Amino acid sequence: MVGIYLAILGAALAVGLAGTGSALGIGIAGQAAAGVVAEDPEKFGKVLLLQALPGTQGIYGFLAGFLVMSKIGMLAGNVIAIDVSAGLQIFAACLPIALAGLSSGIYQGKVSAAGIFLTAKRPEESGKGLILSAMVETYAVLGLLATFLLLNGIQV
Amino acid sequence: MAVARMTKAQVVIHGAESDEVVREIYNLGLIQAIEVLEQEEPFCLSSFAGKGAQQIGKLDPQLREVTHALDILAQYDESGREIIENFVTLKERVSRDEMLRVRKEFDAPEISRQIQECAAALKHLKEQERWLKDDIALLSTLEPLPFPIQELRSTSLVKNVVGQIRKENVEALLQELERREDELFWEEIAVEGQFVYFLIMFSNAPAAGNGHVQEAVPTILEQHGFDSIDLSSYSLTTADELQRLSQELVGIQERVRNAKEELRGFVRHSVSFKIIEEYLQNEIERCKDLQNFAGTQKVFFVEGWMKQSDKPALERGLHHFQDATEILYEDADEDDAAVPVILENASYIQPFEIITRMFGVPKYNEADPTPMLAPFFFLVVGLCLTDAGYGIMLSLFMMWLMKKYVLDAGTIQLARLLFYGGLSTIVCGALTGGWFGTILDELPTALSFITELKKAFTVLDPMKKPIEFLVLALILGYIQVGYGIFLKMKHRIHKGDLSGALLDEGIWLIFINSLFFWMIFSVTGFGKLLIGQGIIATCQGFAALSGAIRIWMHDRGNSNVVMRLLSGVFSLYDIVGVFSDVLSYSRLLALGLATSVIAMIIDMLALMTSGVPGIGILIGLVIFCFGHVFNLVINTLGAFIHSGRLQFVEFFSKFFEAGGKKYKPFKFKSRYFEITD
């Protein structure tokens, strides 16, 4: 039972922390976006795009959580009785996306907000703001990749 | 397939015809005006510069008026905005003749004056409406007054005060008033919200012995925050006054409605106003550019950059004036940094110019990287969005968008780029077995041939064989990185630095490739064969040789042997850079999986809910549609951004500098309209 508990805890952290990172990031960017749209409603489409960028961390976290759930058989309705060590392994494997998602989500939100201000001043350069924001996402991607490869290698 | 060759055109025009010729050059739109930096003796810029500034001074206030009128009209424009307008600018089609007619006939100053008058009158009316409403509210509160208002005039003996006081202060006031009970009369009229309304009557006569009531009372009232209300403008009973005011209000509201109608009537002129606004904007720009041209009393001189291939077009356009003009050409020097850059590519490569432009236009002496990044970008987008169903949706949506709306040139290119992305995704999705997730695996047995068909196409499913997919992504990354280094080598050879290019980039390419193939052959077990061992030994030999050459040749200019060798050894550390660049491509696995797994989750949810009796199928369908659209949007965004990022950081950094100047032609630019002839 403890093994299953640990696995679920890992999934919960992956979803929760990465989701928190995205929520905070999109929130920060959204405040900047509302300010820009108040001045110039024409820019809505561009700033929406920039605001949406930090959203991927939450999705990656959800993905990791889902993979854990499918690994322990929860989705099929038939939970495997995994032992404590396997549970701990799964828990540890969830940490990369949990932590990378949390931190990169917040900071990507900050860069997105700065990109939104860039778009306010120079609307034709919004593409550059998009790229600057995407640079931060590299680490969330690597976190997901690590989690995925680790989960893949664990035997239950 | 490159940066267009540019030339500096110098058109010398005989003074009398100069206005017409300049107008013709403007209409042709082939030249970008150069700022004339040096003022030589025979050229006097001052009179032309002055004329230009004067003209701009006249046009600016006109432009402001027109823009102001457009802003007012925008508030009364009831035609709905399409949703798509939030993201894209749509254009209206207008014929050239129509534009000229509007410019000649539309009396913008008169109509904008009318609009502003109307708007000002409306504002005034709304204010009056507000005041009336306030008065009506007040009188309604005072309705319970026991006497008609007209009788509330103060007489010579009695002073009447009606006023309001905040609820919190009532207690204190009443206590105070009760002390003078014999000299006062007060009655509470009404309670409204925070306030309580009182009528207070007290003696007005300055008679001895009454304790100076008429001074004391107002002071007391003021102390307790009692605000008296001025009712001197009302003379009838409360009810009559209310009726009078209500009638007035109705009248004012009628007039407000009429004013709004009038303004709405002006909305039909919006298009004409936009035409005039753009005309004024372009005229002002044209005057600013004109200030860059120079002239003497007899001769006018226009200097600008244009494409070499446009020479015949310019000559044809100015053919009519050939007696009065003389055109001289000076082809641009390769290394001139001031030359503006125009990208020229085949039409199927043009959409990828968006990516290059996002990073920065190439310098005049650099190669245009667009055709080189195009195939890689095309492939990488497909690999990130590994779902054929999404590809079909994306391509169809872009085709529909381009057919239905009139878009500006930049948006059309973006739509085409997304269309290509969709095509690539269809191919990659089919090869990885993604068709709206795994829904096709769940078909009833009657349709199982579709599942078989899907399996036939599937070459490599990242969900089942992630490591293989990862290796594929890394190999693609390695190829692109290697190609980038190769392009740098090619560029240097083109510049004439053959030995440098071969010794730096050439040797490096041999080094990393020999290591790469050594690794590949060892890992795949090729080494067990005799020929495999031979090849691996060759690779090792090349690696050692090229490594040694690099160590020796890296810091060629250094005379100190020890430093030279040391810096050469350190330069081998660049291999770590190659590793990190290639590893960056592992995101293709992550992104591809993200799309596939989420699609699978949506399919599962849809299937689960469709088990619910009754409306289950409907809910399942709704989840299926919204879920997949959401997944498509999120992952398309990610796919394009990460693909672009890979080009910029891993590919461009090897060979591309950017920093070229944008091309800004001397011609009419329209934001709202597409001009048809």
PDB file of C-alpha atoms in Angstrom, chain B residues 267-397:
ATOM      1  CA  VAL B 267     -20.854  56.041 -39.741  1.00  0.00           C
ATOM      2  CA  ARG B 268     -21.372  55.382 -43.433  1.00  0.00           C
ATOM      3  CA  HIS B 269     -18.543  57.823 -44.077  1.00  0.00           C
ATOM      4  CA  SER B 270     -16.020  55.689 -42.113  1.00  0.00           C
ATOM      5  CA  VAL B 271     -14.570  54.093 -45.218  1.00  0.00           C
ATOM      6  CA  SER B 272     -14.090  57.471 -46.876  1.00  0.00           C
ATOM      7  CA  PHE B 273     -12.463  58.793 -43.727  1.00  0.00           C
ATOM      8  CA  LYS B 274     -10.088  55.841 -43.657  1.00  0.00           C
ATOM      9  CA  ILE B 275      -9.142  56.483 -47.273  1.00  0.00           C
ATOM     10  CA  ILE B 276      -8.441  60.136 -46.471  1.00  0.00           C
ATOM     11  CA  GLU B 277      -6.561  59.225 -43.289  1.00  0.00           C
ATOM     12  CA  GLU B 278      -4.245  56.855 -45.153  1.00  0.00           C
ATOM     13  CA  TYR B 279      -3.794  59.373 -47.939  1.00  0.00           C
ATOM     14  CA  LEU B 280      -2.719  62.022 -45.424  1.00  0.00           C
ATOM     15  CA  GLN B 281      -0.419  59.601 -43.600  1.00  0.00           C
ATOM     16  CA  ASN B 282       1.265  58.609 -46.842  1.00  0.00           C
ATOM     17  CA  GLU B 283       1.547  62.217 -47.996  1.00  0.00           C
ATOM     18  CA  ILE B 284       3.285  63.148 -44.763  1.00  0.00           C
ATOM     19  CA  GLU B 285       5.694  60.209 -45.191  1.00  0.00           C
ATOM     20  CA  ARG B 286       6.266  61.248 -48.777  1.00  0.00           C
ATOM     21  CA  CYS B 287       7.096  64.800 -47.719  1.00  0.00           C
ATOM     22  CA  LYS B 288       9.517  63.468 -45.141  1.00  0.00           C
ATOM     23  CA  ASP B 289      11.218  61.385 -47.810  1.00  0.00           C
ATOM     24  CA  LEU B 290      11.196  64.334 -50.189  1.00  0.00           C
ATOM     25  CA  GLN B 291      13.286  66.220 -47.684  1.00  0.00           C
ATOM     26  CA  ASN B 292      16.030  63.709 -48.444  1.00  0.00           C
ATOM     27  CA  PHE B 293      16.141  64.731 -52.047  1.00  0.00           C
ATOM     28  CA  ALA B 294      18.086  67.721 -53.193  1.00  0.00           C
ATOM     29  CA  GLY B 295      17.922  70.294 -55.903  1.00  0.00           C
ATOM     30  CA  THR B 296      19.162  73.506 -57.342  1.00  0.00           C
ATOM     31  CA  GLN B 297      17.038  76.052 -59.118  1.00  0.00           C
ATOM     32  CA  LYS B 298      17.206  74.212 -62.435  1.00  0.00           C
ATOM     33  CA  VAL B 299      17.676  70.595 -61.467  1.00  0.00           C
ATOM     34  CA  PHE B 300      16.130  68.147 -58.989  1.00  0.00           C
ATOM     35  CA  PHE B 301      18.058  65.138 -57.779  1.00  0.00           C
ATOM     36  CA  VAL B 302      16.539  61.901 -56.476  1.00  0.00           C
ATOM     37  CA  GLU B 303      18.828  59.232 -55.055  1.00  0.00           C
ATOM     38  CA  GLY B 304      17.711  55.851 -53.835  1.00  0.00           C
ATOM     39  CA  TRP B 305      18.308  52.123 -53.515  1.00  0.00           C
ATOM     40  CA  MET B 306      16.550  49.721 -55.802  1.00  0.00           C
ATOM     41  CA  LYS B 307      16.809  46.163 -57.035  1.00  0.00           C
ATOM     42  CA  GLN B 308      19.098  45.716 -60.032  1.00  0.00           C
ATOM     43  CA  SER B 309      16.378  43.654 -61.664  1.00  0.00           C
ATOM     44  CA  ASP B 310      14.024  46.631 -61.486  1.00  0.00           C
ATOM     45  CA  LYS B 311      16.139  48.822 -63.769  1.00  0.00           C
ATOM     46  CA  PRO B 312      13.980  48.142 -66.861  1.00  0.00           C
ATOM     47  CA  ALA B 313      10.810  48.796 -64.911  1.00  0.00           C
ATOM     48  CA  LEU B 314      12.086  52.163 -63.726  1.00  0.00           C
ATOM     49  CA  GLU B 315      13.189  53.180 -67.194  1.00  0.00           C
ATOM     50  CA  ARG B 316       9.879  52.121 -68.681  1.00  0.00           C
ATOM     51  CA  GLY B 317       7.974  54.038 -66.026  1.00  0.00           C
ATOM     52  CA  LEU B 318       9.947  57.218 -66.606  1.00  0.00           C
ATOM     53  CA  HIS B 319       9.989  56.786 -70.396  1.00  0.00           C
ATOM     54  CA  HIS B 320       7.417  59.525 -70.758  1.00  0.00           C
ATOM     55  CA  PHE B 321       9.782  62.004 -69.142  1.00  0.00           C
ATOM     56  CA  GLN B 322      12.949  60.781 -70.779  1.00  0.00           C
ATOM     57  CA  ASP B 323      13.743  64.184 -72.221  1.00  0.00           C
ATOM     58  CA  ALA B 324      13.744  65.768 -68.820  1.00  0.00           C
ATOM     59  CA  THR B 325      15.453  63.027 -66.839  1.00  0.00           C
ATOM     60  CA  GLU B 326      18.764  61.229 -66.742  1.00  0.00           C
ATOM     61  CA  ILE B 327      19.253  58.044 -64.712  1.00  0.00           C
ATOM     62  CA  LEU B 328      22.644  56.968 -63.428  1.00  0.00           C
ATOM     63  CA  TYR B 329      23.365  53.693 -61.684  1.00  0.00           C
ATOM     64  CA  GLU B 330      25.994  52.757 -59.154  1.00  0.00           C
ATOM     65  CA  ASP B 331      25.916  49.068 -58.218  1.00  0.00           C
ATOM     66  CA  ALA B 332      26.123  48.408 -54.510  1.00  0.00           C
ATOM     67  CA  ASP B 333      29.393  47.366 -53.004  1.00  0.00           C
ATOM     68  CA  GLU B 334      29.333  43.935 -51.289  1.00  0.00           C
ATOM     69  CA  ASP B 335      30.494  45.174 -47.950  1.00  0.00           C
ATOM     70  CA  ASP B 336      28.436  48.343 -47.741  1.00  0.00           C
ATOM     71  CA  ALA B 337      26.464  48.118 -44.519  1.00  0.00           C
ATOM     72  CA  ALA B 338      23.967  50.783 -45.532  1.00  0.00           C
ATOM     73  CA  VAL B 339      22.466  48.807 -48.392  1.00  0.00           C
ATOM     74  CA  PRO B 340      18.911  47.742 -47.539  1.00  0.00           C
ATOM     75  CA  VAL B 341      18.157  44.072 -47.902  1.00  0.00           C
ATOM     76  CA  ILE B 342      15.363  42.511 -49.920  1.00  0.00           C
ATOM     77  CA  LEU B 343      14.874  38.757 -49.759  1.00  0.00           C
ATOM     78  CA  GLU B 344      14.006  37.029 -52.991  1.00  0.00           C
ATOM     79  CA  ASN B 345      12.897  33.450 -52.874  1.00  0.00           C
ATOM     80  CA  ALA B 346      10.790  30.961 -54.788  1.00  0.00           C
ATOM     81  CA  SER B 347       7.159  31.182 -53.796  1.00  0.00           C
ATOM     82  CA  TYR B 348       7.158  27.908 -51.866  1.00  0.00           C
ATOM     83  CA  ILE B 349      10.123  29.097 -49.785  1.00  0.00           C
ATOM     84  CA  GLN B 350       8.693  32.564 -49.113  1.00  0.00           C
ATOM     85  CA  PRO B 351       6.568  31.602 -46.086  1.00  0.00           C
ATOM     86  CA  PHE B 352       9.749  30.552 -44.298  1.00  0.00           C
ATOM     87  CA  GLU B 353      11.057  34.100 -44.584  1.00  0.00           C
ATOM     88  CA  ILE B 354       8.918  34.860 -41.544  1.00  0.00           C
ATOM     89  CA  ILE B 355      11.313  32.753 -39.477  1.00  0.00           C
ATOM     90  CA  THR B 356      14.374  34.511 -40.839  1.00  0.00           C
ATOM     91  CA  ARG B 357      12.807  37.929 -40.335  1.00  0.00           C
ATOM     92  CA  MET B 358      11.925  37.112 -36.740  1.00  0.00           C
ATOM     93  CA  PHE B 359      15.614  36.675 -36.047  1.00  0.00           C
ATOM     94  CA  GLY B 360      16.879  39.472 -38.250  1.00  0.00           C
ATOM     95  CA  VAL B 361      17.387  40.187 -41.924  1.00  0.00           C
ATOM     96  CA  PRO B 362      20.765  39.013 -43.292  1.00  0.00           C
ATOM     97  CA  LYS B 363      23.502  41.529 -43.966  1.00  0.00           C
ATOM     98  CA  TYR B 364      23.915  42.493 -47.611  1.00  0.00           C
ATOM     99  CA  ASN B 365      27.051  40.389 -47.952  1.00  0.00           C
ATOM    100  CA  GLU B 366      25.583  37.324 -46.248  1.00  0.00           C
ATOM    101  CA  ALA B 367      23.664  34.478 -47.821  1.00  0.00           C
ATOM    102  CA  ASP B 368      19.941  34.300 -47.200  1.00  0.00           C
ATOM    103  CA  PRO B 369      19.461  31.418 -44.748  1.00  0.00           C
ATOM    104  CA  THR B 370      15.786  30.914 -45.625  1.00  0.00           C
ATOM    105  CA  PRO B 371      16.109  28.146 -48.233  1.00  0.00           C
ATOM    106  CA  MET B 372      18.507  26.314 -45.926  1.00  0.00           C
ATOM    107  CA  LEU B 373      16.309  26.321 -42.885  1.00  0.00           C
ATOM    108  CA  ALA B 374      13.158  25.562 -44.847  1.00  0.00           C
ATOM    109  CA  PRO B 375      13.419  21.760 -45.108  1.00  0.00           C
ATOM    110  CA  PHE B 376      14.606  21.368 -41.519  1.00  0.00           C
ATOM    111  CA  PHE B 377      11.863  23.587 -40.159  1.00  0.00           C
ATOM    112  CA  PHE B 378       9.284  21.769 -42.258  1.00  0.00           C
ATOM    113  CA  LEU B 379      10.410  18.424 -40.871  1.00  0.00           C
ATOM    114  CA  VAL B 380      10.792  19.522 -37.255  1.00  0.00           C
ATOM    115  CA  VAL B 381       7.291  21.024 -37.077  1.00  0.00           C
ATOM    116  CA  GLY B 382       5.829  17.771 -38.269  1.00  0.00           C
ATOM    117  CA  LEU B 383       7.806  15.793 -35.706  1.00  0.00           C
ATOM    118  CA  CYS B 384       6.628  18.023 -32.871  1.00  0.00           C
ATOM    119  CA  LEU B 385       2.968  17.796 -33.820  1.00  0.00           C
ATOM    120  CA  THR B 386       2.819  14.082 -34.510  1.00  0.00           C
ATOM    121  CA  ASP B 387      -0.843  13.710 -35.344  1.00  0.00           C
ATOM    122  CA  ALA B 388      -2.154  13.417 -38.876  1.00  0.00           C
ATOM    123  CA  GLY B 389      -5.665  14.400 -37.835  1.00  0.00           C
ATOM    124  CA  TYR B 390      -4.372  17.691 -36.461  1.00  0.00           C
ATOM    125  CA  GLY B 391      -2.388  18.254 -39.640  1.00  0.00           C
ATOM    126  CA  ILE B 392      -5.529  17.856 -41.721  1.00  0.00           C
ATOM    127  CA  MET B 393      -7.461  20.263 -39.481  1.00  0.00           C
ATOM    128  CA  LEU B 394      -4.667  22.829 -39.545  1.00  0.00           C
ATOM    129  CA  SER B 395      -4.222  22.768 -43.320  1.00  0.00           C
ATOM    130  CA  LEU B 396      -7.954  22.910 -43.982  1.00  0.00           C
ATOM    131  CA  PHE B 397      -8.405  25.813 -41.566  1.00  0.00           C
TER     132      PHE B 397
END
